[in-house]
PDB file of C-alpha atoms in Angstrom:
ATOM      1  CA  UNK A   1     170.369 -44.950 253.860  1.00  0.00           C
ATOM      2  CA  UNK A   2     170.834 -41.570 251.791  1.00  0.00           C
ATOM      3  CA  UNK A   3     173.961 -39.442 252.710  1.00  0.00           C
ATOM      4  CA  UNK A   4     172.081 -36.282 252.700  1.00  0.00           C
ATOM      5  CA  UNK A   5     173.905 -33.052 252.055  1.00  0.00           C
ATOM      6  CA  UNK A   6     172.640 -29.322 251.826  1.00  0.00           C
ATOM      7  CA  UNK A   7     172.068 -27.510 248.615  1.00  0.00           C
ATOM      8  CA  UNK A   8     174.950 -25.339 249.469  1.00  0.00           C
ATOM      9  CA  UNK A   9     177.298 -28.231 249.742  1.00  0.00           C
ATOM     10  CA  UNK A  10     175.945 -29.650 246.456  1.00  0.00           C
ATOM     11  CA  UNK A  11     176.852 -26.346 244.951  1.00  0.00           C
ATOM     12  CA  UNK A  12     180.389 -26.523 246.499  1.00  0.00           C
ATOM     13  CA  UNK A  13     180.638 -29.946 244.986  1.00  0.00           C
ATOM     14  CA  UNK A  14     179.496 -29.309 241.638  1.00  0.00           C
ATOM     15  CA  UNK A  15     181.516 -25.737 241.447  1.00  0.00           C
ATOM     16  CA  UNK A  16     178.352 -23.871 240.790  1.00  0.00           C
ATOM     17  CA  UNK A  17     176.574 -20.962 242.502  1.00  0.00           C
ATOM     18  CA  UNK A  18     174.031 -21.443 245.020  1.00  0.00           C
ATOM     19  CA  UNK A  19     171.943 -19.595 242.700  1.00  0.00           C
ATOM     20  CA  UNK A  20     172.398 -21.843 239.710  1.00  0.00           C
ATOM     21  CA  UNK A  21     171.295 -24.915 242.076  1.00  0.00           C
ATOM     22  CA  UNK A  22     168.303 -22.949 242.774  1.00  0.00           C
ATOM     23  CA  UNK A  23     167.619 -22.079 238.978  1.00  0.00           C
ATOM     24  CA  UNK A  24     167.867 -25.755 238.331  1.00  0.00           C
ATOM     25  CA  UNK A  25     165.469 -27.081 240.845  1.00  0.00           C
ATOM     26  CA  UNK A  26     162.889 -24.168 240.130  1.00  0.00           C
ATOM     27  CA  UNK A  27     162.713 -25.786 236.482  1.00  0.00           C
ATOM     28  CA  UNK A  28     162.535 -29.183 237.900  1.00  0.00           C
ATOM     29  CA  UNK A  29     165.844 -30.155 236.363  1.00  0.00           C
ATOM     30  CA  UNK A  30     167.808 -31.003 239.413  1.00  0.00           C
ATOM     31  CA  UNK A  31     168.028 -34.481 240.914  1.00  0.00           C
ATOM     32  CA  UNK A  32     165.177 -35.513 244.142  1.00  0.00           C
ATOM     33  CA  UNK A  33     165.182 -33.068 246.861  1.00  0.00           C
ATOM     34  CA  UNK A  34     164.292 -34.071 250.438  1.00  0.00           C
ATOM     35  CA  UNK A  35     162.302 -31.405 252.426  1.00  0.00           C
ATOM     36  CA  UNK A  36     162.778 -31.576 256.113  1.00  0.00           C
ATOM     37  CA  UNK A  37     159.663 -30.323 258.502  1.00  0.00           C
ATOM     38  CA  UNK A  38     162.016 -27.019 258.871  1.00  0.00           C
ATOM     39  CA  UNK A  39     161.631 -26.286 255.121  1.00  0.00           C
ATOM     40  CA  UNK A  40     165.331 -27.170 254.710  1.00  0.00           C
ATOM     41  CA  UNK A  41     166.227 -29.016 251.469  1.00  0.00           C
ATOM     42  CA  UNK A  42     168.644 -31.854 251.001  1.00  0.00           C
ATOM     43  CA  UNK A  43     169.800 -33.919 248.197  1.00  0.00           C
ATOM     44  CA  UNK A  44     171.290 -37.635 248.173  1.00  0.00           C
ATOM     45  CA  UNK A  45     174.913 -37.092 247.085  1.00  0.00           C
ATOM     46  CA  UNK A  46     174.781 -40.220 245.306  1.00  0.00           C
ATOM     47  CA  UNK A  47     171.804 -38.725 243.283  1.00  0.00           C
ATOM     48  CA  UNK A  48     173.805 -35.919 242.714  1.00  0.00           C
ATOM     49  CA  UNK A  49     176.833 -37.796 241.112  1.00  0.00           C
ATOM     50  CA  UNK A  50     174.333 -39.474 239.007  1.00  0.00           C
ATOM     51  CA  UNK A  51     172.907 -35.961 237.942  1.00  0.00           C
ATOM     52  CA  UNK A  52     176.037 -34.705 237.470  1.00  0.00           C
ATOM     53  CA  UNK A  53     176.837 -37.903 234.965  1.00  0.00           C
ATOM     54  CA  UNK A  54     173.781 -37.221 233.053  1.00  0.00           C
ATOM     55  CA  UNK A  55     174.102 -33.590 232.939  1.00  0.00           C
ATOM     56  CA  UNK A  56     177.504 -33.917 231.083  1.00  0.00           C
ATOM     57  CA  UNK A  57     176.196 -36.429 228.748  1.00  0.00           C
ATOM     58  CA  UNK A  58     173.670 -33.793 227.685  1.00  0.00           C
ATOM     59  CA  UNK A  59     174.870 -31.834 224.464  1.00  0.00           C
ATOM     60  CA  UNK A  60     174.909 -27.832 225.002  1.00  0.00           C
ATOM     61  CA  UNK A  61     172.177 -26.061 223.106  1.00  0.00           C
ATOM     62  CA  UNK A  62     174.366 -24.363 221.183  1.00  0.00           C
ATOM     63  CA  UNK A  63     176.104 -27.431 219.750  1.00  0.00           C
ATOM     64  CA  UNK A  64     172.706 -28.673 218.338  1.00  0.00           C
ATOM     65  CA  UNK A  65     173.121 -25.623 216.253  1.00  0.00           C
ATOM     66  CA  UNK A  66     176.063 -27.117 214.310  1.00  0.00           C
ATOM     67  CA  UNK A  67     174.444 -29.049 211.998  1.00  0.00           C
ATOM     68  CA  UNK A  68     173.459 -26.367 209.494  1.00  0.00           C
ATOM     69  CA  UNK A  69     174.978 -26.716 205.881  1.00  0.00           C
ATOM     70  CA  UNK A  70     177.025 -23.458 204.640  1.00  0.00           C
TER      71      UNK A  70
END
């Protein structure tokens, strides 16, 4: 059974602002969301952990520009 947490709690666990989480959600770059009939959104804590591990493995956009020869 999933351990569903609020997006506010997810932001706190990730040490990110809620606004940053909302941007990831809007761009479709966040983990699976569960919508309740009340409109509240939740995320599974295990999915959040998986998302964070994958996010950390993704090279930063600025790093991809270091391959230029001077």
